Amino acid sequence: MKKKLKRSSSLFFITFLPFLLWQCTPKREEIVVRSTVAYPKISLRTDYYATSQASAILDITQSGVSTPYSIRFVHSINPDLSLSVEFLAGFGTQSFTKGDVLPFRATGLMPNSTHYITALLTLPDTTIRTDTVQFNTLAANTLGHFRPINSPLAQFGNNTQLGFATNGKGYLIGGNLSSQSLYLWEYDPQSGEWSIKKENQLASLAGAFFDNKLASAFMFNGQHYVGYPEASKWHFYSINLDTGAINAHATIEAEGTRLFVANNQLFVVGISTIAGNDQNKNLKVSEIDLTNSKVTNTYGVVTKNYDQVALAQMAGDKVHIVLTNFAQSAQAIHRFEPVAKTLTVATNISGKLPETTILSTFTANNQIYYFSKKANDNSTHYFSVFNPVNFASTRLTEYAGSAASNIFRLNNIFHIVGANGKGYMIEANF
């Protein structure tokens, strides 16, 4: 019985030996797969492009290479690299590590279409590895989606910040009320990074700046300023973008809650109560002389049942001033002509604007875009457009984010800044 078992085991081994040897032999297919694993792996940090001159950031993840190598990017409207290839950038021979971020600029992007970006990695032995990602561009007159800003926003300060764009770069002012520190940060759209320009110790800075939702940055006579209202005064600070210094410039007695620059002149606009009359109010537009720190002229008109200025924004050849009452149930619009310096009679537009507090505005294609939130509610913010011709207001998108203060536009990318280290970006194609 035992001999039969031995004979049977030997026969089994002899029968299946070729199969076992074949299993242990490396297969040609496996070797081929291993030799063609694509690296570096690339992924678009921004997954939508807004315009034909959009910047993008690629995250390069190195795998299996420790010696120097070169890398370049090509952009194509076809996944076949032999068709419609445009050379984007070359980085020469250098060492890269996992997670390196390399910027490039894509041009000639078509709206509402699919594009491809390919990274070509040349190894020291001249072997070329590639990896390709696909992305879609926005259709005309559309918005992308909100994304958190991957920046050290917590270092911007814990109180209200103010953002603005000029000379192709973005700037943000923020700080801490307790230490009276005010920082100026600069954003480079090519690298996608914020960097600190200067920490300003402003002991004289009024605390109202940090909690004031009406602070505005503006450019006047070639100089950048920040202005904000406090009671019946306006405080102005000059900004030196080269050094990052923010210095107190002037405090001017002027009633108003919004400011605007038109016809190379600075104005503030507000509403004051007429003594002995609770319904009738004065809408006042005051012309500011920053050089001599005074109001030079005031233009006014009586208005009824309105308590606050919702927005004052230039579009076309006029400044459009929207008034509301505290309940936001009644709305009217006046127009100020900066050349003739005249105010029109109010037009009732009740129900046209949603019941929100407008934080910041800008003009594009003679349309007024505004960023807003509901009163006493910081949980949701809205991005909308107002047509000053037919008074139609359209909500474009919204996002859930707390303590946002304003929004500024840079190369059709909108940066939303707020307190407590919060920040978002949204791209548009207007």
PDB file of C-alpha atoms in Angstrom, residues 71-255:
ATOM      1  CA  ILE A  71      11.120  67.244 -18.082  1.00  0.00           C
ATOM      2  CA  ARG A  72       8.920  69.224 -20.443  1.00  0.00           C
ATOM      3  CA  PHE A  73       5.199  69.636 -21.064  1.00  0.00           C
ATOM      4  CA  VAL A  74       3.190  69.656 -24.265  1.00  0.00           C
ATOM      5  CA  HIS A  75      -0.402  70.732 -24.782  1.00  0.00           C
ATOM      6  CA  SER A  76      -2.647  69.086 -27.344  1.00  0.00           C
ATOM      7  CA  ILE A  77      -6.297  69.027 -28.367  1.00  0.00           C
ATOM      8  CA  ASN A  78      -5.814  65.382 -29.314  1.00  0.00           C
ATOM      9  CA  PRO A  79      -4.487  62.567 -27.107  1.00  0.00           C
ATOM     10  CA  ASP A  80      -2.268  61.485 -30.020  1.00  0.00           C
ATOM     11  CA  LEU A  81       0.942  63.469 -29.468  1.00  0.00           C
ATOM     12  CA  SER A  82       1.693  63.501 -33.183  1.00  0.00           C
ATOM     13  CA  LEU A  83      -1.234  65.874 -33.733  1.00  0.00           C
ATOM     14  CA  SER A  84      -1.669  69.538 -32.721  1.00  0.00           C
ATOM     15  CA  VAL A  85       1.206  69.555 -30.263  1.00  0.00           C
ATOM     16  CA  GLU A  86       2.325  72.804 -28.665  1.00  0.00           C
ATOM     17  CA  PHE A  87       5.533  72.950 -26.632  1.00  0.00           C
ATOM     18  CA  LEU A  88       4.839  74.522 -23.248  1.00  0.00           C
ATOM     19  CA  ALA A  89       7.888  74.566 -21.033  1.00  0.00           C
ATOM     20  CA  GLY A  90      11.290  72.975 -20.499  1.00  0.00           C
ATOM     21  CA  PHE A  91      12.993  72.689 -17.134  1.00  0.00           C
ATOM     22  CA  GLY A  92      16.400  71.398 -18.236  1.00  0.00           C
ATOM     23  CA  THR A  93      18.403  68.844 -16.302  1.00  0.00           C
ATOM     24  CA  GLN A  94      17.767  69.039 -12.608  1.00  0.00           C
ATOM     25  CA  SER A  95      16.777  66.904  -9.660  1.00  0.00           C
ATOM     26  CA  PHE A  96      13.128  66.538  -8.787  1.00  0.00           C
ATOM     27  CA  THR A  97      11.591  65.010  -5.719  1.00  0.00           C
ATOM     28  CA  LYS A  98       8.182  63.577  -5.046  1.00  0.00           C
ATOM     29  CA  GLY A  99       5.500  66.262  -4.935  1.00  0.00           C
ATOM     30  CA  ASP A 100       7.456  68.944  -6.829  1.00  0.00           C
ATOM     31  CA  VAL A 101       5.220  71.669  -8.237  1.00  0.00           C
ATOM     32  CA  LEU A 102       6.155  72.988 -11.672  1.00  0.00           C
ATOM     33  CA  PRO A 103       4.238  75.883 -13.253  1.00  0.00           C
ATOM     34  CA  PHE A 104       3.578  76.370 -16.946  1.00  0.00           C
ATOM     35  CA  ARG A 105       1.320  78.489 -19.119  1.00  0.00           C
ATOM     36  CA  ALA A 106      -1.082  76.991 -21.629  1.00  0.00           C
ATOM     37  CA  THR A 107      -2.156  79.166 -24.567  1.00  0.00           C
ATOM     38  CA  GLY A 108      -4.709  78.854 -27.323  1.00  0.00           C
ATOM     39  CA  LEU A 109      -7.268  77.057 -25.185  1.00  0.00           C
ATOM     40  CA  MET A 110     -10.664  76.696 -26.834  1.00  0.00           C
ATOM     41  CA  PRO A 111     -13.773  77.228 -24.670  1.00  0.00           C
ATOM     42  CA  ASN A 112     -16.020  74.304 -23.834  1.00  0.00           C
ATOM     43  CA  SER A 113     -13.596  71.697 -25.170  1.00  0.00           C
ATOM     44  CA  THR A 114     -11.334  68.881 -24.049  1.00  0.00           C
ATOM     45  CA  HIS A 115      -7.565  69.354 -23.820  1.00  0.00           C
ATOM     46  CA  TYR A 116      -4.626  67.170 -22.876  1.00  0.00           C
ATOM     47  CA  ILE A 117      -1.379  67.913 -21.071  1.00  0.00           C
ATOM     48  CA  THR A 118       1.498  65.447 -21.354  1.00  0.00           C
ATOM     49  CA  ALA A 119       4.665  65.436 -19.268  1.00  0.00           C
ATOM     50  CA  LEU A 120       7.684  63.947 -21.015  1.00  0.00           C
ATOM     51  CA  LEU A 121      10.412  62.728 -18.673  1.00  0.00           C
ATOM     52  CA  THR A 122      13.868  62.067 -20.140  1.00  0.00           C
ATOM     53  CA  LEU A 123      16.062  59.744 -18.070  1.00  0.00           C
ATOM     54  CA  PRO A 124      19.880  59.843 -18.105  1.00  0.00           C
ATOM     55  CA  ASP A 125      19.910  56.861 -20.473  1.00  0.00           C
ATOM     56  CA  THR A 126      17.674  58.895 -22.877  1.00  0.00           C
ATOM     57  CA  THR A 127      14.655  56.727 -22.106  1.00  0.00           C
ATOM     58  CA  ILE A 128      11.486  58.820 -22.273  1.00  0.00           C
ATOM     59  CA  ARG A 129       8.553  58.283 -19.938  1.00  0.00           C
ATOM     60  CA  THR A 130       5.222  60.059 -20.385  1.00  0.00           C
ATOM     61  CA  ASP A 131       1.983  60.639 -18.547  1.00  0.00           C
ATOM     62  CA  THR A 132      -1.097  62.493 -19.789  1.00  0.00           C
ATOM     63  CA  VAL A 133      -3.994  64.198 -18.048  1.00  0.00           C
ATOM     64  CA  GLN A 134      -7.236  65.411 -19.566  1.00  0.00           C
ATOM     65  CA  PHE A 135      -9.183  68.547 -18.630  1.00  0.00           C
ATOM     66  CA  ASN A 136     -12.128  70.577 -19.889  1.00  0.00           C
ATOM     67  CA  THR A 137     -12.331  74.310 -20.474  1.00  0.00           C
ATOM     68  CA  LEU A 138     -15.302  76.390 -19.426  1.00  0.00           C
ATOM     69  CA  ALA A 139     -18.013  77.354 -21.859  1.00  0.00           C
ATOM     70  CA  ALA A 140     -18.422  81.066 -22.571  1.00  0.00           C
ATOM     71  CA  ASN A 141     -20.155  83.141 -19.879  1.00  0.00           C
ATOM     72  CA  THR A 142     -20.033  80.389 -17.293  1.00  0.00           C
ATOM     73  CA  LEU A 143     -18.488  79.805 -13.904  1.00  0.00           C
ATOM     74  CA  GLY A 144     -16.453  76.940 -12.551  1.00  0.00           C
ATOM     75  CA  HIS A 145     -16.803  75.720  -8.996  1.00  0.00           C
ATOM     76  CA  PHE A 146     -15.446  76.960  -5.688  1.00  0.00           C
ATOM     77  CA  ARG A 147     -12.224  75.381  -4.463  1.00  0.00           C
ATOM     78  CA  PRO A 148     -10.290  76.022  -1.250  1.00  0.00           C
ATOM     79  CA  ILE A 149      -7.163  78.112  -1.728  1.00  0.00           C
ATOM     80  CA  ASN A 150      -4.115  75.987  -0.984  1.00  0.00           C
ATOM     81  CA  SER A 151      -2.193  78.761   0.731  1.00  0.00           C
ATOM     82  CA  PRO A 152      -1.126  79.591   4.282  1.00  0.00           C
ATOM     83  CA  LEU A 153      -4.282  81.618   4.796  1.00  0.00           C
ATOM     84  CA  ALA A 154      -4.184  81.097   8.539  1.00  0.00           C
ATOM     85  CA  GLN A 155      -1.122  83.334   8.591  1.00  0.00           C
ATOM     86  CA  PHE A 156      -3.069  86.160   6.975  1.00  0.00           C
ATOM     87  CA  GLY A 157      -4.607  86.985  10.329  1.00  0.00           C
ATOM     88  CA  ASN A 158      -7.690  86.150  12.291  1.00  0.00           C
ATOM     89  CA  ASN A 159      -9.667  89.263  11.441  1.00  0.00           C
ATOM     90  CA  THR A 160     -11.309  90.633   8.339  1.00  0.00           C
ATOM     91  CA  GLN A 161      -9.060  90.729   5.302  1.00  0.00           C
ATOM     92  CA  LEU A 162      -9.255  92.843   2.182  1.00  0.00           C
ATOM     93  CA  GLY A 163      -8.145  91.604  -1.222  1.00  0.00           C
ATOM     94  CA  PHE A 164      -7.486  93.459  -4.462  1.00  0.00           C
ATOM     95  CA  ALA A 165      -5.663  92.970  -7.756  1.00  0.00           C
ATOM     96  CA  THR A 166      -3.357  95.315  -9.637  1.00  0.00           C
ATOM     97  CA  ASN A 167      -0.456  95.073 -12.092  1.00  0.00           C
ATOM     98  CA  GLY A 168      -1.180  91.411 -12.786  1.00  0.00           C
ATOM     99  CA  LYS A 169      -0.840  90.314  -9.168  1.00  0.00           C
ATOM    100  CA  GLY A 170      -3.149  89.842  -6.225  1.00  0.00           C
ATOM    101  CA  TYR A 171      -2.765  91.459  -2.818  1.00  0.00           C
ATOM    102  CA  LEU A 172      -4.322  90.775   0.521  1.00  0.00           C
ATOM    103  CA  ILE A 173      -4.378  92.858   3.686  1.00  0.00           C
ATOM    104  CA  GLY A 174      -5.080  91.120   6.958  1.00  0.00           C
ATOM    105  CA  GLY A 175      -3.905  90.977  10.510  1.00  0.00           C
ATOM    106  CA  ASN A 176      -4.728  90.565  14.139  1.00  0.00           C
ATOM    107  CA  LEU A 177      -6.717  93.095  16.103  1.00  0.00           C
ATOM    108  CA  SER A 178      -5.138  92.095  19.412  1.00  0.00           C
ATOM    109  CA  SER A 179      -1.584  92.818  18.250  1.00  0.00           C
ATOM    110  CA  GLN A 180      -2.532  95.621  15.828  1.00  0.00           C
ATOM    111  CA  SER A 181      -0.449  93.820  13.195  1.00  0.00           C
ATOM    112  CA  LEU A 182      -1.324  94.396   9.570  1.00  0.00           C
ATOM    113  CA  TYR A 183       0.232  92.210   6.877  1.00  0.00           C
ATOM    114  CA  LEU A 184       0.466  92.776   3.154  1.00  0.00           C
ATOM    115  CA  TRP A 185       0.632  89.569   1.118  1.00  0.00           C
ATOM    116  CA  GLU A 186       1.313  89.233  -2.610  1.00  0.00           C
ATOM    117  CA  TYR A 187      -0.082  86.543  -4.928  1.00  0.00           C
ATOM    118  CA  ASP A 188       1.807  85.440  -8.046  1.00  0.00           C
ATOM    119  CA  PRO A 189      -0.596  83.780 -10.522  1.00  0.00           C
ATOM    120  CA  GLN A 190       2.315  82.096 -12.300  1.00  0.00           C
ATOM    121  CA  SER A 191       3.387  80.091  -9.262  1.00  0.00           C
ATOM    122  CA  GLY A 192      -0.021  80.065  -7.597  1.00  0.00           C
ATOM    123  CA  GLU A 193       1.537  81.010  -4.262  1.00  0.00           C
ATOM    124  CA  TRP A 194       1.137  83.821  -1.708  1.00  0.00           C
ATOM    125  CA  SER A 195       4.186  85.443  -0.118  1.00  0.00           C
ATOM    126  CA  ILE A 196       4.410  88.035   2.628  1.00  0.00           C
ATOM    127  CA  LYS A 197       5.565  91.497   1.589  1.00  0.00           C
ATOM    128  CA  LYS A 198       5.699  93.159   4.970  1.00  0.00           C
ATOM    129  CA  GLU A 199       4.349  93.115   8.499  1.00  0.00           C
ATOM    130  CA  ASN A 200       3.171  96.595   9.434  1.00  0.00           C
ATOM    131  CA  GLN A 201       2.950  97.486  13.111  1.00  0.00           C
ATOM    132  CA  LEU A 202       0.261 100.148  13.102  1.00  0.00           C
ATOM    133  CA  ALA A 203      -0.484 101.170  16.643  1.00  0.00           C
ATOM    134  CA  SER A 204      -2.662 104.003  15.357  1.00  0.00           C
ATOM    135  CA  LEU A 205      -4.805 101.765  13.168  1.00  0.00           C
ATOM    136  CA  ALA A 206      -8.434 102.006  14.206  1.00  0.00           C
ATOM    137  CA  GLY A 207      -9.889  98.693  15.262  1.00  0.00           C
ATOM    138  CA  ALA A 208     -12.845  99.382  13.008  1.00  0.00           C
ATOM    139  CA  PHE A 209     -10.768  98.310  10.012  1.00  0.00           C
ATOM    140  CA  PHE A 210     -10.647  94.687  11.106  1.00  0.00           C
ATOM    141  CA  ASP A 211     -14.370  94.394  11.668  1.00  0.00           C
ATOM    142  CA  ASN A 212     -15.473  96.672   8.854  1.00  0.00           C
ATOM    143  CA  LYS A 213     -17.149  94.954   5.905  1.00  0.00           C
ATOM    144  CA  LEU A 214     -17.075  98.208   3.939  1.00  0.00           C
ATOM    145  CA  ALA A 215     -13.314  98.688   3.604  1.00  0.00           C
ATOM    146  CA  SER A 216     -12.235  99.217  -0.022  1.00  0.00           C
ATOM    147  CA  ALA A 217      -8.934  99.164  -1.854  1.00  0.00           C
ATOM    148  CA  PHE A 218      -8.585 101.555  -4.775  1.00  0.00           C
ATOM    149  CA  MET A 219      -6.055 103.265  -7.016  1.00  0.00           C
ATOM    150  CA  PHE A 220      -6.044 107.048  -7.315  1.00  0.00           C
ATOM    151  CA  ASN A 221      -3.527 109.253  -9.150  1.00  0.00           C
ATOM    152  CA  GLY A 222      -1.147 106.323  -9.498  1.00  0.00           C
ATOM    153  CA  GLN A 223      -1.175 105.518  -5.772  1.00  0.00           C
ATOM    154  CA  HIS A 224      -2.872 102.585  -4.048  1.00  0.00           C
ATOM    155  CA  TYR A 225      -5.038 103.235  -1.002  1.00  0.00           C
ATOM    156  CA  VAL A 226      -7.357 101.546   1.452  1.00  0.00           C
ATOM    157  CA  GLY A 227     -10.326 103.470   2.805  1.00  0.00           C
ATOM    158  CA  TYR A 228     -12.983 102.575   5.341  1.00  0.00           C
ATOM    159  CA  PRO A 229     -15.746 104.456   7.167  1.00  0.00           C
ATOM    160  CA  GLU A 230     -16.127 104.878  10.912  1.00  0.00           C
ATOM    161  CA  ALA A 231     -19.077 106.926  12.183  1.00  0.00           C
ATOM    162  CA  SER A 232     -18.989 110.183  10.191  1.00  0.00           C
ATOM    163  CA  LYS A 233     -15.339 109.861   9.187  1.00  0.00           C
ATOM    164  CA  TRP A 234     -13.324 108.098   6.521  1.00  0.00           C
ATOM    165  CA  HIS A 235      -9.846 106.726   7.243  1.00  0.00           C
ATOM    166  CA  PHE A 236      -7.411 106.394   4.349  1.00  0.00           C
ATOM    167  CA  TYR A 237      -4.118 104.485   4.255  1.00  0.00           C
ATOM    168  CA  SER A 238      -1.563 104.524   1.451  1.00  0.00           C
ATOM    169  CA  ILE A 239      -0.005 101.276   0.231  1.00  0.00           C
ATOM    170  CA  ASN A 240       3.512 100.952  -1.178  1.00  0.00           C
ATOM    171  CA  LEU A 241       3.489  97.751  -3.221  1.00  0.00           C
ATOM    172  CA  ASP A 242       7.279  97.803  -3.650  1.00  0.00           C
ATOM    173  CA  THR A 243       8.116  97.877   0.044  1.00  0.00           C
ATOM    174  CA  GLY A 244       4.845  96.522   1.410  1.00  0.00           C
ATOM    175  CA  ALA A 245       4.450  99.493   3.748  1.00  0.00           C
ATOM    176  CA  ILE A 246       0.953 100.626   4.764  1.00  0.00           C
ATOM    177  CA  ASN A 247       0.875 104.140   6.198  1.00  0.00           C
ATOM    178  CA  ALA A 248      -1.891 106.326   7.604  1.00  0.00           C
ATOM    179  CA  HIS A 249      -2.687 109.008   5.032  1.00  0.00           C
ATOM    180  CA  ALA A 250      -5.744 111.004   6.101  1.00  0.00           C
ATOM    181  CA  THR A 251      -8.889 111.047   8.205  1.00  0.00           C
ATOM    182  CA  ILE A 252     -11.651 113.098   6.615  1.00  0.00           C
ATOM    183  CA  GLU A 253     -15.011 114.213   7.963  1.00  0.00           C
ATOM    184  CA  ALA A 254     -17.406 112.716   5.429  1.00  0.00           C
ATOM    185  CA  GLU A 255     -20.648 110.810   5.778  1.00  0.00           C
TER     186      GLU A 255
END
